[in-house]
JSON list of N, CA and C in Angstrom, two decimals:
[
{"chain": "A", "resi": 1, "resn": "MET", "atom": "N", "xyz": [101.98, 141.92, 81.00]},
{"chain": "A", "resi": 1, "resn": "MET", "atom": "CA", "xyz": [101.49, 140.86, 81.79]},
{"chain": "A", "resi": 1, "resn": "MET", "atom": "C", "xyz": [102.15, 139.93, 80.98]},
{"chain": "A", "resi": 2, "resn": "ALA", "atom": "N", "xyz": [102.65, 139.17, 82.41]},
{"chain": "A", "resi": 2, "resn": "ALA", "atom": "CA", "xyz": [103.24, 137.83, 81.62]},
{"chain": "A", "resi": 2, "resn": "ALA", "atom": "C", "xyz": [102.09, 136.55, 81.44]},
{"chain": "A", "resi": 3, "resn": "LYS", "atom": "N", "xyz": [102.89, 136.22, 80.59]},
{"chain": "A", "resi": 3, "resn": "LYS", "atom": "CA", "xyz": [101.87, 134.64, 80.08]},
{"chain": "A", "resi": 3, "resn": "LYS", "atom": "C", "xyz": [102.32, 133.34, 80.32]},
{"chain": "A", "resi": 4, "resn": "CYS", "atom": "N", "xyz": [101.92, 132.37, 80.18]},
{"chain": "A", "resi": 4, "resn": "CYS", "atom": "CA", "xyz": [102.73, 131.23, 80.88]},
{"chain": "A", "resi": 4, "resn": "CYS", "atom": "C", "xyz": [103.23, 130.39, 79.23]},
{"chain": "A", "resi": 5, "resn": "ILE", "atom": "N", "xyz": [104.47, 130.20, 79.65]},
{"chain": "A", "resi": 5, "resn": "ILE", "atom": "CA", "xyz": [105.27, 129.39, 78.91]},
{"chain": "A", "resi": 5, "resn": "ILE", "atom": "C", "xyz": [104.38, 128.29, 77.75]},
{"chain": "A", "resi": 6, "resn": "THR", "atom": "N", "xyz": [103.98, 127.49, 78.37]},
{"chain": "A", "resi": 6, "resn": "THR", "atom": "CA", "xyz": [103.11, 126.51, 78.16]},
{"chain": "A", "resi": 6, "resn": "THR", "atom": "C", "xyz": [102.35, 126.76, 77.72]},
{"chain": "A", "resi": 7, "resn": "CYS", "atom": "N", "xyz": [101.37, 127.43, 78.10]},
{"chain": "A", "resi": 7, "resn": "CYS", "atom": "CA", "xyz": [99.82, 127.55, 76.98]},
{"chain": "A", "resi": 7, "resn": "CYS", "atom": "C", "xyz": [99.51, 129.26, 76.78]},
{"chain": "A", "resi": 8, "resn": "LYS", "atom": "N", "xyz": [100.24, 130.25, 77.50]},
{"chain": "A", "resi": 8, "resn": "LYS", "atom": "CA", "xyz": [99.86, 131.69, 76.89]},
{"chain": "A", "resi": 8, "resn": "LYS", "atom": "C", "xyz": [98.85, 132.42, 78.14]},
{"chain": "A", "resi": 9, "resn": "LYS", "atom": "N", "xyz": [98.50, 131.70, 78.72]},
{"chain": "A", "resi": 9, "resn": "LYS", "atom": "CA", "xyz": [97.62, 131.96, 79.81]},
{"chain": "A", "resi": 9, "resn": "LYS", "atom": "C", "xyz": [98.49, 132.92, 80.96]},
{"chain": "A", "resi": 10, "resn": "LYS", "atom": "N", "xyz": [97.38, 134.04, 81.70]},
{"chain": "A", "resi": 10, "resn": "LYS", "atom": "CA", "xyz": [98.35, 135.03, 82.82]},
{"chain": "A", "resi": 10, "resn": "LYS", "atom": "C", "xyz": [99.11, 134.10, 83.56]},
{"chain": "A", "resi": 11, "resn": "ALA", "atom": "N", "xyz": [100.78, 134.59, 83.57]},
{"chain": "A", "resi": 11, "resn": "ALA", "atom": "CA", "xyz": [101.79, 134.10, 84.45]},
{"chain": "A", "resi": 11, "resn": "ALA", "atom": "C", "xyz": [101.08, 134.28, 85.83]},
{"chain": "A", "resi": 12, "resn": "VAL", "atom": "N", "xyz": [101.00, 133.69, 87.00]},
{"chain": "A", "resi": 12, "resn": "VAL", "atom": "CA", "xyz": [100.88, 133.52, 88.29]},
{"chain": "A", "resi": 12, "resn": "VAL", "atom": "C", "xyz": [102.00, 133.58, 89.16]},
{"chain": "A", "resi": 13, "resn": "PHE", "atom": "N", "xyz": [103.42, 133.09, 88.58]},
{"chain": "A", "resi": 13, "resn": "PHE", "atom": "CA", "xyz": [105.05, 132.86, 88.49]},
{"chain": "A", "resi": 13, "resn": "PHE", "atom": "C", "xyz": [105.97, 132.95, 87.68]},
{"chain": "A", "resi": 14, "resn": "THR", "atom": "N", "xyz": [107.16, 133.74, 88.25]},
{"chain": "A", "resi": 14, "resn": "THR", "atom": "CA", "xyz": [107.50, 134.30, 86.84]},
{"chain": "A", "resi": 14, "resn": "THR", "atom": "C", "xyz": [109.13, 133.69, 86.61]},
{"chain": "A", "resi": 15, "resn": "SER", "atom": "N", "xyz": [109.11, 132.44, 87.30]},
{"chain": "A", "resi": 15, "resn": "SER", "atom": "CA", "xyz": [110.53, 131.37, 87.36]},
{"chain": "A", "resi": 15, "resn": "SER", "atom": "C", "xyz": [111.16, 130.82, 87.43]},
{"chain": "A", "resi": 16, "resn": "PRO", "atom": "N", "xyz": [109.66, 129.94, 86.93]},
{"chain": "A", "resi": 16, "resn": "PRO", "atom": "CA", "xyz": [109.96, 129.97, 85.29]},
{"chain": "A", "resi": 16, "resn": "PRO", "atom": "C", "xyz": [108.43, 130.44, 84.86]},
{"chain": "A", "resi": 17, "resn": "THR", "atom": "N", "xyz": [108.08, 131.13, 84.04]},
{"chain": "A", "resi": 17, "resn": "THR", "atom": "CA", "xyz": [107.10, 131.49, 83.77]},
{"chain": "A", "resi": 17, "resn": "THR", "atom": "C", "xyz": [105.48, 130.71, 83.65]},
{"chain": "A", "resi": 18, "resn": "TYR", "atom": "N", "xyz": [104.88, 130.40, 84.83]},
{"chain": "A", "resi": 18, "resn": "TYR", "atom": "CA", "xyz": [103.76, 129.82, 84.38]},
{"chain": "A", "resi": 18, "resn": "TYR", "atom": "C", "xyz": [102.59, 130.29, 84.83]},
{"chain": "A", "resi": 19, "resn": "CYS", "atom": "N", "xyz": [101.56, 129.57, 84.00]},
{"chain": "A", "resi": 19, "resn": "CYS", "atom": "CA", "xyz": [99.84, 130.31, 84.72]},
{"chain": "A", "resi": 19, "resn": "CYS", "atom": "C", "xyz": [99.72, 128.87, 86.43]},
{"chain": "A", "resi": 20, "resn": "LYS", "atom": "N", "xyz": [98.60, 129.08, 86.47]},
{"chain": "A", "resi": 20, "resn": "LYS", "atom": "CA", "xyz": [98.37, 128.73, 88.04]},
{"chain": "A", "resi": 20, "resn": "LYS", "atom": "C", "xyz": [98.26, 126.95, 87.69]},
{"chain": "A", "resi": 21, "resn": "ASP", "atom": "N", "xyz": [97.74, 126.60, 87.08]},
{"chain": "A", "resi": 21, "resn": "ASP", "atom": "CA", "xyz": [97.36, 125.15, 86.42]},
{"chain": "A", "resi": 21, "resn": "ASP", "atom": "C", "xyz": [98.99, 124.46, 86.10]},
{"chain": "A", "resi": 22, "resn": "HIS", "atom": "N", "xyz": [100.20, 125.18, 85.52]},
{"chain": "A", "resi": 22, "resn": "HIS", "atom": "CA", "xyz": [101.07, 124.74, 85.11]},
{"chain": "A", "resi": 22, "resn": "HIS", "atom": "C", "xyz": [102.12, 125.20, 86.68]},
{"chain": "A", "resi": 23, "resn": "PHE", "atom": "N", "xyz": [101.38, 125.71, 87.55]},
{"chain": "A", "resi": 23, "resn": "PHE", "atom": "CA", "xyz": [103.01, 125.81, 88.21]},
{"chain": "A", "resi": 23, "resn": "PHE", "atom": "C", "xyz": [102.50, 125.31, 89.38]},
{"chain": "A", "resi": 24, "resn": "PHE", "atom": "N", "xyz": [101.89, 124.25, 89.03]},
{"chain": "A", "resi": 24, "resn": "PHE", "atom": "CA", "xyz": [100.92, 123.17, 90.36]},
{"chain": "A", "resi": 24, "resn": "PHE", "atom": "C", "xyz": [101.61, 121.98, 89.86]},
{"chain": "A", "resi": 25, "resn": "SER", "atom": "N", "xyz": [101.51, 122.05, 88.07]},
{"chain": "A", "resi": 25, "resn": "SER", "atom": "CA", "xyz": [102.02, 120.52, 87.77]},
{"chain": "A", "resi": 25, "resn": "SER", "atom": "C", "xyz": [104.05, 120.38, 88.02]},
{"chain": "A", "resi": 26, "resn": "TYR", "atom": "N", "xyz": [103.78, 122.19, 87.64]},
{"chain": "A", "resi": 26, "resn": "TYR", "atom": "CA", "xyz": [105.98, 122.39, 88.19]},
{"chain": "A", "resi": 26, "resn": "TYR", "atom": "C", "xyz": [106.16, 121.83, 89.24]},
{"chain": "A", "resi": 27, "resn": "ILE", "atom": "N", "xyz": [105.15, 121.79, 90.21]},
{"chain": "A", "resi": 27, "resn": "ILE", "atom": "CA", "xyz": [105.46, 121.94, 91.92]},
{"chain": "A", "resi": 27, "resn": "ILE", "atom": "C", "xyz": [105.25, 120.64, 91.93]},
{"chain": "A", "resi": 28, "resn": "GLU", "atom": "N", "xyz": [104.58, 119.66, 91.91]},
{"chain": "A", "resi": 28, "resn": "GLU", "atom": "CA", "xyz": [104.74, 118.57, 91.67]},
{"chain": "A", "resi": 28, "resn": "GLU", "atom": "C", "xyz": [105.83, 117.33, 91.19]},
{"chain": "A", "resi": 29, "resn": "ASN", "atom": "N", "xyz": [106.08, 117.70, 90.06]},
{"chain": "A", "resi": 29, "resn": "ASN", "atom": "CA", "xyz": [107.25, 117.57, 89.11]},
{"chain": "A", "resi": 29, "resn": "ASN", "atom": "C", "xyz": [107.93, 117.61, 90.30]},
{"chain": "A", "resi": 30, "resn": "LYS", "atom": "N", "xyz": [108.93, 118.76, 90.53]},
{"chain": "A", "resi": 30, "resn": "LYS", "atom": "CA", "xyz": [110.11, 119.01, 91.65]},
{"chain": "A", "resi": 30, "resn": "LYS", "atom": "C", "xyz": [109.84, 117.63, 92.39]},
{"chain": "A", "resi": 31, "resn": "VAL", "atom": "N", "xyz": [108.97, 118.34, 93.45]},
{"chain": "A", "resi": 31, "resn": "VAL", "atom": "CA", "xyz": [108.60, 117.21, 94.74]},
{"chain": "A", "resi": 31, "resn": "VAL", "atom": "C", "xyz": [108.88, 115.43, 93.92]},
{"chain": "A", "resi": 32, "resn": "LYS", "atom": "N", "xyz": [108.16, 114.96, 93.34]},
{"chain": "A", "resi": 32, "resn": "LYS", "atom": "CA", "xyz": [108.22, 113.82, 92.80]},
{"chain": "A", "resi": 32, "resn": "LYS", "atom": "C", "xyz": [109.91, 113.60, 92.79]},
{"chain": "A", "resi": 33, "resn": "ASP", "atom": "N", "xyz": [110.39, 114.75, 91.79]},
{"chain": "A", "resi": 33, "resn": "ASP", "atom": "CA", "xyz": [111.65, 113.71, 91.41]},
{"chain": "A", "resi": 33, "resn": "ASP", "atom": "C", "xyz": [112.75, 113.75, 92.39]},
{"chain": "A", "resi": 34, "resn": "THR", "atom": "N", "xyz": [112.54, 114.98, 93.25]},
{"chain": "A", "resi": 34, "resn": "THR", "atom": "CA", "xyz": [113.20, 114.72, 94.39]},
{"chain": "A", "resi": 34, "resn": "THR", "atom": "C", "xyz": [113.04, 113.16, 95.66]},
{"chain": "A", "resi": 35, "resn": "ILE", "atom": "N", "xyz": [111.89, 113.25, 95.52]},
{"chain": "A", "resi": 35, "resn": "ILE", "atom": "CA", "xyz": [111.79, 111.62, 96.17]},
{"chain": "A", "resi": 35, "resn": "ILE", "atom": "C", "xyz": [112.22, 110.56, 95.35]},
{"chain": "A", "resi": 36, "resn": "ARG", "atom": "N", "xyz": [112.58, 111.11, 94.29]},
{"chain": "A", "resi": 36, "resn": "ARG", "atom": "CA", "xyz": [112.76, 109.47, 93.19]},
{"chain": "A", "resi": 36, "resn": "ARG", "atom": "C", "xyz": [114.58, 109.35, 93.07]},
{"chain": "A", "resi": 37, "resn": "ARG", "atom": "N", "xyz": [115.17, 111.27, 92.89]},
{"chain": "A", "resi": 37, "resn": "ARG", "atom": "CA", "xyz": [116.80, 110.87, 93.02]},
{"chain": "A", "resi": 37, "resn": "ARG", "atom": "C", "xyz": [117.16, 110.60, 94.02]},
{"chain": "A", "resi": 38, "resn": "PHE", "atom": "N", "xyz": [116.44, 110.96, 95.31]},
{"chain": "A", "resi": 38, "resn": "PHE", "atom": "CA", "xyz": [117.61, 110.56, 96.73]},
{"chain": "A", "resi": 38, "resn": "PHE", "atom": "C", "xyz": [116.22, 109.74, 97.57]},
{"chain": "A", "resi": 39, "resn": "ASP", "atom": "N", "xyz": [115.43, 108.93, 96.22]},
{"chain": "A", "resi": 39, "resn": "ASP", "atom": "CA", "xyz": [115.16, 108.03, 97.34]},
{"chain": "A", "resi": 39, "resn": "ASP", "atom": "C", "xyz": [114.92, 107.72, 98.70]},
{"chain": "A", "resi": 40, "resn": "LEU", "atom": "N", "xyz": [113.82, 108.77, 98.88]},
{"chain": "A", "resi": 40, "resn": "LEU", "atom": "CA", "xyz": [112.95, 109.17, 100.08]},
{"chain": "A", "resi": 40, "resn": "LEU", "atom": "C", "xyz": [112.40, 108.77, 100.85]},
{"chain": "A", "resi": 41, "resn": "ILE", "atom": "N", "xyz": [111.05, 107.89, 99.78]},
{"chain": "A", "resi": 41, "resn": "ILE", "atom": "CA", "xyz": [109.61, 106.98, 99.73]},
{"chain": "A", "resi": 41, "resn": "ILE", "atom": "C", "xyz": [110.20, 105.88, 99.13]},
{"chain": "A", "resi": 42, "resn": "LYS", "atom": "N", "xyz": [109.89, 104.54, 100.31]},
{"chain": "A", "resi": 42, "resn": "LYS", "atom": "CA", "xyz": [109.93, 103.35, 99.27]},
{"chain": "A", "resi": 42, "resn": "LYS", "atom": "C", "xyz": [108.71, 102.95, 98.86]},
{"chain": "A", "resi": 43, "resn": "PRO", "atom": "N", "xyz": [108.47, 102.25, 97.81]},
{"chain": "A", "resi": 43, "resn": "PRO", "atom": "CA", "xyz": [106.67, 101.55, 97.08]},
{"chain": "A", "resi": 43, "resn": "PRO", "atom": "C", "xyz": [105.70, 101.35, 98.15]},
{"chain": "A", "resi": 44, "resn": "THR", "atom": "N", "xyz": [106.52, 100.31, 99.71]},
{"chain": "A", "resi": 44, "resn": "THR", "atom": "CA", "xyz": [105.44, 100.28, 100.70]},
{"chain": "A", "resi": 44, "resn": "THR", "atom": "C", "xyz": [105.67, 100.94, 101.56]},
{"chain": "A", "resi": 45, "resn": "GLU", "atom": "N", "xyz": [106.39, 101.58, 102.00]},
{"chain": "A", "resi": 45, "resn": "GLU", "atom": "CA", "xyz": [105.93, 102.96, 102.71]},
{"chain": "A", "resi": 45, "resn": "GLU", "atom": "C", "xyz": [104.69, 103.33, 102.86]},
{"chain": "A", "resi": 46, "resn": "LYS", "atom": "N", "xyz": [104.46, 103.32, 104.34]},
{"chain": "A", "resi": 46, "resn": "LYS", "atom": "CA", "xyz": [103.14, 104.91, 104.63]},
{"chain": "A", "resi": 46, "resn": "LYS", "atom": "C", "xyz": [103.89, 106.12, 105.05]},
{"chain": "A", "resi": 47, "resn": "ILE", "atom": "N", "xyz": [103.16, 106.59, 105.02]},
{"chain": "A", "resi": 47, "resn": "ILE", "atom": "CA", "xyz": [103.80, 108.00, 104.74]},
{"chain": "A", "resi": 47, "resn": "ILE", "atom": "C", "xyz": [102.66, 109.02, 105.91]},
{"chain": "A", "resi": 48, "resn": "ALA", "atom": "N", "xyz": [103.67, 109.62, 106.43]},
{"chain": "A", "resi": 48, "resn": "ALA", "atom": "CA", "xyz": [102.81, 110.86, 107.48]},
{"chain": "A", "resi": 48, "resn": "ALA", "atom": "C", "xyz": [103.83, 112.15, 107.61]},
{"chain": "A", "resi": 49, "resn": "VAL", "atom": "N", "xyz": [102.46, 113.16, 107.68]},
{"chain": "A", "resi": 49, "resn": "VAL", "atom": "CA", "xyz": [103.09, 114.47, 107.28]},
{"chain": "A", "resi": 49, "resn": "VAL", "atom": "C", "xyz": [102.80, 115.34, 109.06]},
{"chain": "A", "resi": 50, "resn": "ALA", "atom": "N", "xyz": [103.60, 115.41, 109.58]},
{"chain": "A", "resi": 50, "resn": "ALA", "atom": "CA", "xyz": [102.58, 116.31, 110.72]},
{"chain": "A", "resi": 50, "resn": "ALA", "atom": "C", "xyz": [102.76, 117.53, 109.88]},
{"chain": "A", "resi": 51, "resn": "VAL", "atom": "N", "xyz": [101.13, 118.31, 110.52]},
{"chain": "A", "resi": 51, "resn": "VAL", "atom": "CA", "xyz": [100.43, 119.53, 109.86]},
{"chain": "A", "resi": 51, "resn": "VAL", "atom": "C", "xyz": [100.30, 120.43, 110.95]},
{"chain": "A", "resi": 52, "resn": "SER", "atom": "N", "xyz": [100.80, 121.52, 110.94]},
{"chain": "A", "resi": 52, "resn": "SER", "atom": "CA", "xyz": [101.05, 122.38, 111.50]},
{"chain": "A", "resi": 52, "resn": "SER", "atom": "C", "xyz": [98.96, 122.99, 111.26]},
{"chain": "A", "resi": 53, "resn": "GLY", "atom": "N", "xyz": [98.94, 123.44, 110.18]},
{"chain": "A", "resi": 53, "resn": "GLY", "atom": "CA", "xyz": [97.30, 124.22, 110.04]},
{"chain": "A", "resi": 53, "resn": "GLY", "atom": "C", "xyz": [98.29, 125.83, 108.83]},
{"chain": "A", "resi": 54, "resn": "GLY", "atom": "N", "xyz": [99.55, 125.73, 108.85]},
{"chain": "A", "resi": 54, "resn": "GLY", "atom": "CA", "xyz": [100.60, 126.80, 107.77]},
{"chain": "A", "resi": 54, "resn": "GLY", "atom": "C", "xyz": [99.69, 126.01, 107.08]},
{"chain": "A", "resi": 55, "resn": "LYS", "atom": "N", "xyz": [100.49, 127.45, 105.74]},
{"chain": "A", "resi": 55, "resn": "LYS", "atom": "CA", "xyz": [100.69, 126.71, 104.13]},
{"chain": "A", "resi": 55, "resn": "LYS", "atom": "C", "xyz": [102.22, 125.31, 103.51]},
{"chain": "A", "resi": 56, "resn": "ASP", "atom": "N", "xyz": [102.53, 125.44, 104.00]},
{"chain": "A", "resi": 56, "resn": "ASP", "atom": "CA", "xyz": [103.71, 124.90, 103.98]},
{"chain": "A", "resi": 56, "resn": "ASP", "atom": "C", "xyz": [103.14, 123.69, 104.02]},
{"chain": "A", "resi": 57, "resn": "SER", "atom": "N", "xyz": [103.12, 123.26, 105.42]},
{"chain": "A", "resi": 57, "resn": "SER", "atom": "CA", "xyz": [102.67, 122.25, 105.93]},
{"chain": "A", "resi": 57, "resn": "SER", "atom": "C", "xyz": [100.93, 121.38, 104.88]},
{"chain": "A", "resi": 58, "resn": "GLN", "atom": "N", "xyz": [100.32, 122.09, 104.61]},
{"chain": "A", "resi": 58, "resn": "GLN", "atom": "CA", "xyz": [99.32, 121.83, 104.23]},
{"chain": "A", "resi": 58, "resn": "GLN", "atom": "C", "xyz": [99.78, 121.20, 101.95]},
{"chain": "A", "resi": 59, "resn": "THR", "atom": "N", "xyz": [100.39, 122.24, 102.33]},
{"chain": "A", "resi": 59, "resn": "THR", "atom": "CA", "xyz": [100.83, 122.20, 100.85]},
{"chain": "A", "resi": 59, "resn": "THR", "atom": "C", "xyz": [101.61, 120.72, 100.75]},
{"chain": "A", "resi": 60, "resn": "VAL", "atom": "N", "xyz": [102.98, 120.13, 101.78]},
{"chain": "A", "resi": 60, "resn": "VAL", "atom": "CA", "xyz": [103.52, 119.00, 101.08]},
{"chain": "A", "resi": 60, "resn": "VAL", "atom": "C", "xyz": [102.04, 118.12, 101.77]},
{"chain": "A", "resi": 61, "resn": "LEU", "atom": "N", "xyz": [100.71, 117.80, 102.00]},
{"chain": "A", "resi": 61, "resn": "LEU", "atom": "CA", "xyz": [100.11, 117.35, 102.69]},
{"chain": "A", "resi": 61, "resn": "LEU", "atom": "C", "xyz": [99.43, 116.82, 101.08]},
{"chain": "A", "resi": 62, "resn": "SER", "atom": "N", "xyz": [99.00, 118.05, 101.15]},
{"chain": "A", "resi": 62, "resn": "SER", "atom": "CA", "xyz": [98.38, 117.73, 99.53]},
{"chain": "A", "resi": 62, "resn": "SER", "atom": "C", "xyz": [99.19, 117.28, 98.01]},
{"chain": "A", "resi": 63, "resn": "ILE", "atom": "N", "xyz": [100.40, 117.83, 98.04]},
{"chain": "A", "resi": 63, "resn": "ILE", "atom": "CA", "xyz": [101.44, 117.08, 97.13]},
{"chain": "A", "resi": 63, "resn": "ILE", "atom": "C", "xyz": [101.55, 116.05, 97.51]},
{"chain": "A", "resi": 64, "resn": "LEU", "atom": "N", "xyz": [101.46, 115.43, 98.43]},
{"chain": "A", "resi": 64, "resn": "LEU", "atom": "CA", "xyz": [102.24, 114.25, 98.40]},
{"chain": "A", "resi": 64, "resn": "LEU", "atom": "C", "xyz": [100.73, 113.14, 98.63]},
{"chain": "A", "resi": 65, "resn": "HIS", "atom": "N", "xyz": [99.23, 113.50, 99.02]},
{"chain": "A", "resi": 65, "resn": "HIS", "atom": "CA", "xyz": [98.40, 112.97, 98.81]},
{"chain": "A", "resi": 65, "resn": "HIS", "atom": "C", "xyz": [98.10, 112.74, 97.45]},
{"chain": "A", "resi": 66, "resn": "THR", "atom": "N", "xyz": [98.28, 113.43, 96.87]},
{"chain": "A", "resi": 66, "resn": "THR", "atom": "CA", "xyz": [97.92, 113.58, 94.58]},
{"chain": "A", "resi": 66, "resn": "THR", "atom": "C", "xyz": [98.93, 112.00, 94.42]},
{"chain": "A", "resi": 67, "resn": "LEU", "atom": "N", "xyz": [100.16, 112.54, 94.91]},
{"chain": "A", "resi": 67, "resn": "LEU", "atom": "CA", "xyz": [101.39, 111.22, 94.14]},
{"chain": "A", "resi": 67, "resn": "LEU", "atom": "C", "xyz": [101.21, 110.01, 95.14]},
{"chain": "A", "resi": 68, "resn": "TYR", "atom": "N", "xyz": [100.61, 109.62, 96.38]},
{"chain": "A", "resi": 68, "resn": "TYR", "atom": "CA", "xyz": [100.83, 108.96, 96.82]},
{"chain": "A", "resi": 68, "resn": "TYR", "atom": "C", "xyz": [99.40, 108.27, 97.85]},
{"chain": "A", "resi": 69, "resn": "GLY", "atom": "N", "xyz": [98.07, 109.12, 97.42]},
{"chain": "A", "resi": 69, "resn": "GLY", "atom": "CA", "xyz": [97.17, 108.61, 97.56]},
{"chain": "A", "resi": 69, "resn": "GLY", "atom": "C", "xyz": [96.49, 107.96, 98.97]},
{"chain": "A", "resi": 70, "resn": "SER", "atom": "N", "xyz": [95.87, 107.26, 99.45]},
{"chain": "A", "resi": 70, "resn": "SER", "atom": "CA", "xyz": [95.80, 106.55, 101.09]},
{"chain": "A", "resi": 70, "resn": "SER", "atom": "C", "xyz": [96.91, 106.12, 101.97]},
{"chain": "A", "resi": 71, "resn": "ARG", "atom": "N", "xyz": [98.44, 105.98, 100.95]},
{"chain": "A", "resi": 71, "resn": "ARG", "atom": "CA", "xyz": [99.24, 105.73, 102.15]},
{"chain": "A", "resi": 71, "resn": "ARG", "atom": "C", "xyz": [99.49, 106.89, 102.87]},
{"chain": "A", "resi": 72, "resn": "VAL", "atom": "N", "xyz": [99.25, 107.82, 102.56]},
{"chain": "A", "resi": 72, "resn": "VAL", "atom": "CA", "xyz": [99.75, 110.04, 103.63]},
{"chain": "A", "resi": 72, "resn": "VAL", "atom": "C", "xyz": [98.56, 109.84, 104.26]},
{"chain": "A", "resi": 73, "resn": "SER", "atom": "N", "xyz": [98.61, 109.87, 105.57]},
{"chain": "A", "resi": 73, "resn": "SER", "atom": "CA", "xyz": [97.96, 109.94, 106.55]},
{"chain": "A", "resi": 73, "resn": "SER", "atom": "C", "xyz": [98.68, 110.99, 107.69]},
{"chain": "A", "resi": 74, "resn": "ALA", "atom": "N", "xyz": [97.90, 112.17, 107.90]},
{"chain": "A", "resi": 74, "resn": "ALA", "atom": "CA", "xyz": [97.63, 113.53, 108.30]},
{"chain": "A", "resi": 74, "resn": "ALA", "atom": "C", "xyz": [97.51, 113.59, 109.70]},
{"chain": "A", "resi": 75, "resn": "ILE", "atom": "N", "xyz": [99.77, 114.21, 110.44]},
{"chain": "A", "resi": 75, "resn": "ILE", "atom": "CA", "xyz": [99.33, 114.12, 112.01]},
{"chain": "A", "resi": 75, "resn": "ILE", "atom": "C", "xyz": [99.23, 115.34, 112.14]},
{"chain": "A", "resi": 76, "resn": "ALA", "atom": "N", "xyz": [98.07, 116.13, 113.45]},
{"chain": "A", "resi": 76, "resn": "ALA", "atom": "CA", "xyz": [97.99, 117.14, 113.75]},
{"chain": "A", "resi": 76, "resn": "ALA", "atom": "C", "xyz": [98.99, 117.54, 114.29]},
{"chain": "A", "resi": 77, "resn": "ILE", "atom": "N", "xyz": [99.57, 118.60, 114.48]},
{"chain": "A", "resi": 77, "resn": "ILE", "atom": "CA", "xyz": [100.43, 119.15, 115.94]},
{"chain": "A", "resi": 77, "resn": "ILE", "atom": "C", "xyz": [99.58, 120.48, 116.15]},
{"chain": "A", "resi": 78, "resn": "ASP", "atom": "N", "xyz": [99.81, 120.66, 117.27]},
{"chain": "A", "resi": 78, "resn": "ASP", "atom": "CA", "xyz": [98.99, 121.64, 117.86]},
{"chain": "A", "resi": 78, "resn": "ASP", "atom": "C", "xyz": [100.23, 122.92, 118.69]}
]
Protein backbone atom coordinates (compact mmCIF):
# COMPACT_ATOMS: atom_id res chain seq x y z
CA MET A 1 0.00 0.00 0.00
CA ALA A 2 1.38 3.39 -1.04
CA LYS A 3 1.60 6.10 1.59
CA CYS A 4 1.27 9.86 1.30
CA ILE A 5 4.65 11.55 0.95
CA THR A 6 3.50 14.31 3.32
CA CYS A 7 1.71 12.55 6.19
CA LYS A 8 2.12 8.79 5.58
CA LYS A 9 -1.66 8.12 5.41
CA LYS A 10 -2.99 5.77 2.74
CA ALA A 11 -2.40 7.28 -0.71
CA VAL A 12 -5.29 7.80 -3.13
CA PHE A 13 -3.11 9.24 -5.90
CA THR A 14 0.29 7.97 -6.93
CA SER A 15 1.99 10.56 -9.10
CA PRO A 16 2.87 12.32 -6.81
CA THR A 17 1.83 10.08 -3.94
CA TYR A 18 -0.75 11.86 -1.77
CA CYS A 19 -3.59 11.03 0.60
CA LYS A 20 -7.02 12.54 -0.17
CA ASP A 21 -6.46 15.74 1.83
CA HIS A 22 -3.01 16.46 0.42
CA PHE A 23 -4.15 15.59 -3.11
CA PHE A 24 -6.90 18.23 -2.85
CA SER A 25 -4.36 20.80 -1.65
CA TYR A 26 -1.99 19.82 -4.47
CA ILE A 27 -4.69 20.35 -7.12
CA GLU A 28 -5.86 23.66 -5.59
CA ASN A 29 -2.26 24.92 -5.57
CA LYS A 30 -1.75 23.91 -9.21
CA VAL A 31 -4.91 25.79 -10.23
CA LYS A 32 -3.89 28.85 -8.17
CA ASP A 33 -0.37 28.84 -9.66
CA THR A 34 -1.72 28.51 -13.22
CA ILE A 35 -4.16 31.40 -12.73
CA ARG A 36 -1.38 33.57 -11.27
CA ARG A 37 1.27 32.59 -13.84
CA PHE A 38 -0.93 33.38 -16.83
CA ASP A 39 -2.74 36.32 -15.17
CA LEU A 40 -6.10 34.72 -15.97
CA ILE A 41 -8.26 36.36 -13.29
CA LYS A 42 -7.87 39.99 -12.26
CA PRO A 43 -8.48 40.99 -8.59
CA THR A 44 -11.73 42.85 -9.33
CA GLU A 45 -13.25 40.46 -11.87
CA LYS A 46 -16.32 38.34 -11.21
CA ILE A 47 -16.02 34.70 -12.26
CA ALA A 48 -18.73 32.68 -14.01
CA VAL A 49 -18.38 28.91 -14.38
CA ALA A 50 -20.50 27.04 -16.93
CA VAL A 51 -21.58 23.88 -15.08
CA SER A 52 -22.89 20.88 -16.98
CA GLY A 53 -23.35 18.67 -13.93
CA GLY A 54 -20.35 16.48 -14.72
CA LYS A 55 -17.49 15.92 -12.33
CA ASP A 56 -15.02 18.16 -14.22
CA SER A 57 -17.15 21.30 -14.20
CA GLN A 58 -18.23 20.64 -10.60
CA THR A 59 -14.57 20.31 -9.57
CA VAL A 60 -13.63 23.57 -11.30
CA LEU A 61 -16.55 25.34 -9.61
CA SER A 62 -15.58 23.98 -6.20
CA ILE A 63 -11.90 24.93 -6.52
CA LEU A 64 -12.66 28.43 -7.81
CA HIS A 65 -15.21 28.95 -5.03
CA THR A 66 -12.60 27.88 -2.47
CA LEU A 67 -10.07 30.32 -3.94
CA TYR A 68 -12.34 33.28 -4.76
CA GLY A 69 -15.48 32.85 -2.64
CA SER A 70 -18.47 35.02 -3.50
CA ARG A 71 -16.85 36.31 -6.71
CA VAL A 72 -17.73 32.95 -8.31
CA SER A 73 -21.13 32.19 -9.87
CA ALA A 74 -22.37 29.06 -11.60
CA ILE A 75 -24.25 29.02 -14.90
CA ALA A 76 -26.17 25.78 -15.48
CA ILE A 77 -25.77 24.18 -18.92
CA ASP A 78 -28.54 21.75 -19.86
